[in-house]
């Protein structure tokens, strides 16, 4: 007769599972905080000392069945059977069955106290993990459970004899580990939806000495809001007087409380609001530019803003939906920014904000019968107008302090002209002051009053500087964009080249098999030959782009052979030119390499590619013979490149403007245009050419074309000298 046996478990299993399932102490603590979230907690406080850790939440707590059947039962399926939390129906965030092992991973002893609230007694569970020694039966080691006096609902976990120390950096990593669960706005019920999730907040404290008080290490304020760039507020009193202010401005001075009315922006003493009373706003502002944050903080702030950005509305402490929800643009911030009439970042994703109104009688702010949103009452209209005006004004002031252009339009005058105007203003001020000094030494009378004129000149100079700074900032932003596009193109070209050889071999076999199967099918043979030709063109273009990317990646400057660059350019694009029925010819000295002073060879190639791109568009607009000619030569101490074409030509009045940023003669693309069409004629290509040539101390201009051509652009670069 067979003997019945039972599986047994060694007590050391607890330690082994704790170490294998929860490798890092940060992971263990994160899991315990997630368990508080799963218990419908709204607030969690974590306190750390040198040998003790306490997690206290205000969740729903556990009864005896839940504690014994869940926490004390290994491999419990409670979370599988109940994937949503009981009160707020949250999707459970904690990993199934990890919590108990997290407590063992963190320390040697555990005291868990939990309450259901009201008059119900609480429960206290005590576990000493040191009792779970190897060689003992797991079921033979006792843990202790007893009742304790009642308290408000929640759970407190105290872990003693910590196995590891904790640094502030580790604690902040734990906060970031639960960041996606957090609600960054004030916790309050949603109006008419008492069961709606009010949010989740976590704070981490640490006590460093026996007689020290706990210090806040990480919460939403320290990890997100303190890194925002400014705080914008308004307040409207019971009489309708509105004021706003700008504080914590990282880019300049703030603004103290200042009276405002959005319909009377020019008045020094704006009137009170007629319908809007007892309203407040506090909004945090962030410019989502990686250069304005450290890398880790930028990612954290951006992810949070994308998910939770916007201005929420609260009425009498209750959240009013859908205001501030995703895709809700009740203050028209996304619309205004999308139109690009305001160039500063003012979209919903740039703000964390709350507006609160007090209207206990419901006379000024009335709900729709569907209980979704408010009726457009006069008070609500005034509230929206005020909030939008304050946010826009604050963002534009900050942009001006950063030297950024705030509105579309205006002159795109090159920065050299701004500097010339500045030099002229300074020269006049110097002459005026010198003249005043001379007259005062000749005449015994009082010196002439030159202060007002000098002040005006200096004011003009300051305005010129501010405008020039904005232009510099725009150019810098464009250079970043171009760098990103260049890296993307280089990566695409590299990846294409990596796979092209394999594709070529595969297609060769396919072509051979197909031709052997249909040797007499002339139309099919013609299609095969056309496909081969297309592969050859793609191969040539990919190789050329890879050469450019490789040359540009070398940061060290070196002399460049213009003759070689022109010849490589012709090889790279001749098939493309032939496909457009363009006769492309080049003329370089047979022996002379035409070396320039140190620069990147890819920069010279970029000049030619930009000229080619513009010429191909101009040629397609004509019905004459399509021709391009590139000539390189040496003239004295300069290397000269001339690019000629038979396109539609450049009007005389535009010959100096074509190198300005964003200047283009192309009309706007239609609404149905493709992405390629939309990016054609953006006014960037020749501006890039001008930047490259100017940086190399060269010149570029439109000159008289050779006979038989319509347009010729000439580039002159300093030639390489033997003593360099």
mmCIF file with all atom_site columns, C-alpha atoms in Angstrom, residues 598-670:
data_model
loop_
_atom_site.group_PDB
_atom_site.id
_atom_site.type_symbol
_atom_site.label_atom_id
_atom_site.label_alt_id
_atom_site.label_comp_id
_atom_site.label_asym_id
_atom_site.label_entity_id
_atom_site.label_seq_id
_atom_site.pdbx_PDB_ins_code
_atom_site.Cartn_x
_atom_site.Cartn_y
_atom_site.Cartn_z
_atom_site.occupancy
_atom_site.B_iso_or_equiv
_atom_site.pdbx_formal_charge
_atom_site.auth_seq_id
_atom_site.auth_comp_id
_atom_site.auth_asym_id
_atom_site.auth_atom_id
_atom_site.pdbx_PDB_model_num
ATOM 1  C CA . UNK A 1 598 ? 40.585 73.795 -42.060 1.00 0.00 ? 598 UNK A CA 1
ATOM 2  C CA . UNK A 1 599 ? 36.858 73.015 -42.029 1.00 0.00 ? 599 UNK A CA 1
ATOM 3  C CA . UNK A 1 600 ? 34.575 69.963 -42.394 1.00 0.00 ? 600 UNK A CA 1
ATOM 4  C CA . UNK A 1 601 ? 34.372 68.366 -45.827 1.00 0.00 ? 601 UNK A CA 1
ATOM 5  C CA . UNK A 1 602 ? 30.710 67.669 -45.103 1.00 0.00 ? 602 UNK A CA 1
ATOM 6  C CA . UNK A 1 603 ? 30.142 71.421 -44.895 1.00 0.00 ? 603 UNK A CA 1
ATOM 7  C CA . UNK A 1 604 ? 31.316 71.932 -48.493 1.00 0.00 ? 604 UNK A CA 1
ATOM 8  C CA . UNK A 1 605 ? 29.137 69.005 -49.559 1.00 0.00 ? 605 UNK A CA 1
ATOM 9  C CA . UNK A 1 606 ? 26.204 70.624 -47.746 1.00 0.00 ? 606 UNK A CA 1
ATOM 10 C CA . UNK A 1 607 ? 26.667 73.752 -49.847 1.00 0.00 ? 607 UNK A CA 1
ATOM 11 C CA . UNK A 1 608 ? 26.438 71.743 -53.044 1.00 0.00 ? 608 UNK A CA 1
ATOM 12 C CA . UNK A 1 609 ? 23.438 69.725 -51.867 1.00 0.00 ? 609 UNK A CA 1
ATOM 13 C CA . UNK A 1 610 ? 21.548 72.888 -50.949 1.00 0.00 ? 610 UNK A CA 1
ATOM 14 C CA . UNK A 1 611 ? 22.345 74.484 -54.298 1.00 0.00 ? 611 UNK A CA 1
ATOM 15 C CA . UNK A 1 612 ? 21.237 71.302 -56.046 1.00 0.00 ? 612 UNK A CA 1
ATOM 16 C CA . UNK A 1 613 ? 17.976 71.128 -54.077 1.00 0.00 ? 613 UNK A CA 1
ATOM 17 C CA . UNK A 1 614 ? 17.061 74.719 -54.932 1.00 0.00 ? 614 UNK A CA 1
ATOM 18 C CA . UNK A 1 615 ? 18.111 74.330 -58.554 1.00 0.00 ? 615 UNK A CA 1
ATOM 19 C CA . UNK A 1 616 ? 16.054 71.178 -59.092 1.00 0.00 ? 616 UNK A CA 1
ATOM 20 C CA . UNK A 1 617 ? 12.931 72.977 -57.849 1.00 0.00 ? 617 UNK A CA 1
ATOM 21 C CA . UNK A 1 618 ? 13.631 75.995 -60.046 1.00 0.00 ? 618 UNK A CA 1
ATOM 22 C CA . UNK A 1 619 ? 14.328 73.891 -63.126 1.00 0.00 ? 619 UNK A CA 1
ATOM 23 C CA . UNK A 1 620 ? 11.046 71.977 -62.783 1.00 0.00 ? 620 UNK A CA 1
ATOM 24 C CA . UNK A 1 621 ? 9.184  75.275 -63.179 1.00 0.00 ? 621 UNK A CA 1
ATOM 25 C CA . UNK A 1 622 ? 10.654 75.862 -66.668 1.00 0.00 ? 622 UNK A CA 1
ATOM 26 C CA . UNK A 1 623 ? 10.228 74.268 -70.079 1.00 0.00 ? 623 UNK A CA 1
ATOM 27 C CA . UNK A 1 624 ? 13.766 74.970 -71.303 1.00 0.00 ? 624 UNK A CA 1
ATOM 28 C CA . UNK A 1 625 ? 16.672 72.553 -71.402 1.00 0.00 ? 625 UNK A CA 1
ATOM 29 C CA . UNK A 1 626 ? 17.466 71.326 -67.894 1.00 0.00 ? 626 UNK A CA 1
ATOM 30 C CA . UNK A 1 627 ? 21.130 71.906 -67.125 1.00 0.00 ? 627 UNK A CA 1
ATOM 31 C CA . UNK A 1 628 ? 23.331 72.322 -64.031 1.00 0.00 ? 628 UNK A CA 1
ATOM 32 C CA . UNK A 1 629 ? 27.036 73.094 -63.982 1.00 0.00 ? 629 UNK A CA 1
ATOM 33 C CA . UNK A 1 630 ? 29.450 73.097 -61.036 1.00 0.00 ? 630 UNK A CA 1
ATOM 34 C CA . UNK A 1 631 ? 32.821 74.763 -61.471 1.00 0.00 ? 631 UNK A CA 1
ATOM 35 C CA . UNK A 1 632 ? 35.672 74.916 -58.964 1.00 0.00 ? 632 UNK A CA 1
ATOM 36 C CA . UNK A 1 633 ? 38.836 76.942 -59.419 1.00 0.00 ? 633 UNK A CA 1
ATOM 37 C CA . UNK A 1 634 ? 41.582 78.835 -57.637 1.00 0.00 ? 634 UNK A CA 1
ATOM 38 C CA . UNK A 1 635 ? 41.743 82.631 -57.744 1.00 0.00 ? 635 UNK A CA 1
ATOM 39 C CA . UNK A 1 636 ? 44.596 84.159 -55.775 1.00 0.00 ? 636 UNK A CA 1
ATOM 40 C CA . UNK A 1 637 ? 44.198 83.247 -52.090 1.00 0.00 ? 637 UNK A CA 1
ATOM 41 C CA . UNK A 1 638 ? 40.671 81.923 -52.536 1.00 0.00 ? 638 UNK A CA 1
ATOM 42 C CA . UNK A 1 639 ? 38.972 78.736 -53.691 1.00 0.00 ? 639 UNK A CA 1
ATOM 43 C CA . UNK A 1 640 ? 35.928 79.581 -55.811 1.00 0.00 ? 640 UNK A CA 1
ATOM 44 C CA . UNK A 1 641 ? 32.842 77.412 -56.387 1.00 0.00 ? 641 UNK A CA 1
ATOM 45 C CA . UNK A 1 642 ? 30.220 78.464 -58.915 1.00 0.00 ? 642 UNK A CA 1
ATOM 46 C CA . UNK A 1 643 ? 26.907 76.605 -59.207 1.00 0.00 ? 643 UNK A CA 1
ATOM 47 C CA . UNK A 1 644 ? 24.862 77.475 -62.314 1.00 0.00 ? 644 UNK A CA 1
ATOM 48 C CA . UNK A 1 645 ? 21.460 76.264 -63.511 1.00 0.00 ? 645 UNK A CA 1
ATOM 49 C CA . UNK A 1 646 ? 18.820 76.966 -66.151 1.00 0.00 ? 646 UNK A CA 1
ATOM 50 C CA . UNK A 1 647 ? 15.937 77.384 -63.734 1.00 0.00 ? 647 UNK A CA 1
ATOM 51 C CA . UNK A 1 648 ? 13.474 80.246 -63.410 1.00 0.00 ? 648 UNK A CA 1
ATOM 52 C CA . UNK A 1 649 ? 16.072 82.633 -61.977 1.00 0.00 ? 649 UNK A CA 1
ATOM 53 C CA . UNK A 1 650 ? 16.155 84.921 -58.946 1.00 0.00 ? 650 UNK A CA 1
ATOM 54 C CA . UNK A 1 651 ? 14.573 88.401 -59.191 1.00 0.00 ? 651 UNK A CA 1
ATOM 55 C CA . UNK A 1 652 ? 16.989 91.267 -58.635 1.00 0.00 ? 652 UNK A CA 1
ATOM 56 C CA . UNK A 1 653 ? 15.155 92.495 -55.528 1.00 0.00 ? 653 UNK A CA 1
ATOM 57 C CA . UNK A 1 654 ? 15.517 89.083 -53.852 1.00 0.00 ? 654 UNK A CA 1
ATOM 58 C CA . UNK A 1 655 ? 19.200 88.426 -54.481 1.00 0.00 ? 655 UNK A CA 1
ATOM 59 C CA . UNK A 1 656 ? 20.328 89.682 -51.082 1.00 0.00 ? 656 UNK A CA 1
ATOM 60 C CA . UNK A 1 657 ? 17.300 88.352 -49.196 1.00 0.00 ? 657 UNK A CA 1
ATOM 61 C CA . UNK A 1 658 ? 17.628 84.708 -50.238 1.00 0.00 ? 658 UNK A CA 1
ATOM 62 C CA . UNK A 1 659 ? 20.284 84.091 -47.559 1.00 0.00 ? 659 UNK A CA 1
ATOM 63 C CA . UNK A 1 660 ? 18.063 85.433 -44.745 1.00 0.00 ? 660 UNK A CA 1
ATOM 64 C CA . UNK A 1 661 ? 16.492 82.997 -42.310 1.00 0.00 ? 661 UNK A CA 1
ATOM 65 C CA . UNK A 1 662 ? 13.031 81.768 -43.412 1.00 0.00 ? 662 UNK A CA 1
ATOM 66 C CA . UNK A 1 663 ? 13.013 83.835 -46.628 1.00 0.00 ? 663 UNK A CA 1
ATOM 67 C CA . UNK A 1 664 ? 11.305 81.890 -49.389 1.00 0.00 ? 664 UNK A CA 1
ATOM 68 C CA . UNK A 1 665 ? 9.474  82.646 -52.599 1.00 0.00 ? 665 UNK A CA 1
ATOM 69 C CA . UNK A 1 666 ? 7.465  79.417 -52.370 1.00 0.00 ? 666 UNK A CA 1
ATOM 70 C CA . UNK A 1 667 ? 3.777  79.714 -51.564 1.00 0.00 ? 667 UNK A CA 1
ATOM 71 C CA . UNK A 1 668 ? 2.327  78.000 -48.506 1.00 0.00 ? 668 UNK A CA 1
ATOM 72 C CA . UNK A 1 669 ? 1.498  74.338 -48.912 1.00 0.00 ? 669 UNK A CA 1
ATOM 73 C CA . UNK A 1 670 ? -2.201 73.452 -49.141 1.00 0.00 ? 670 UNK A CA 1
#
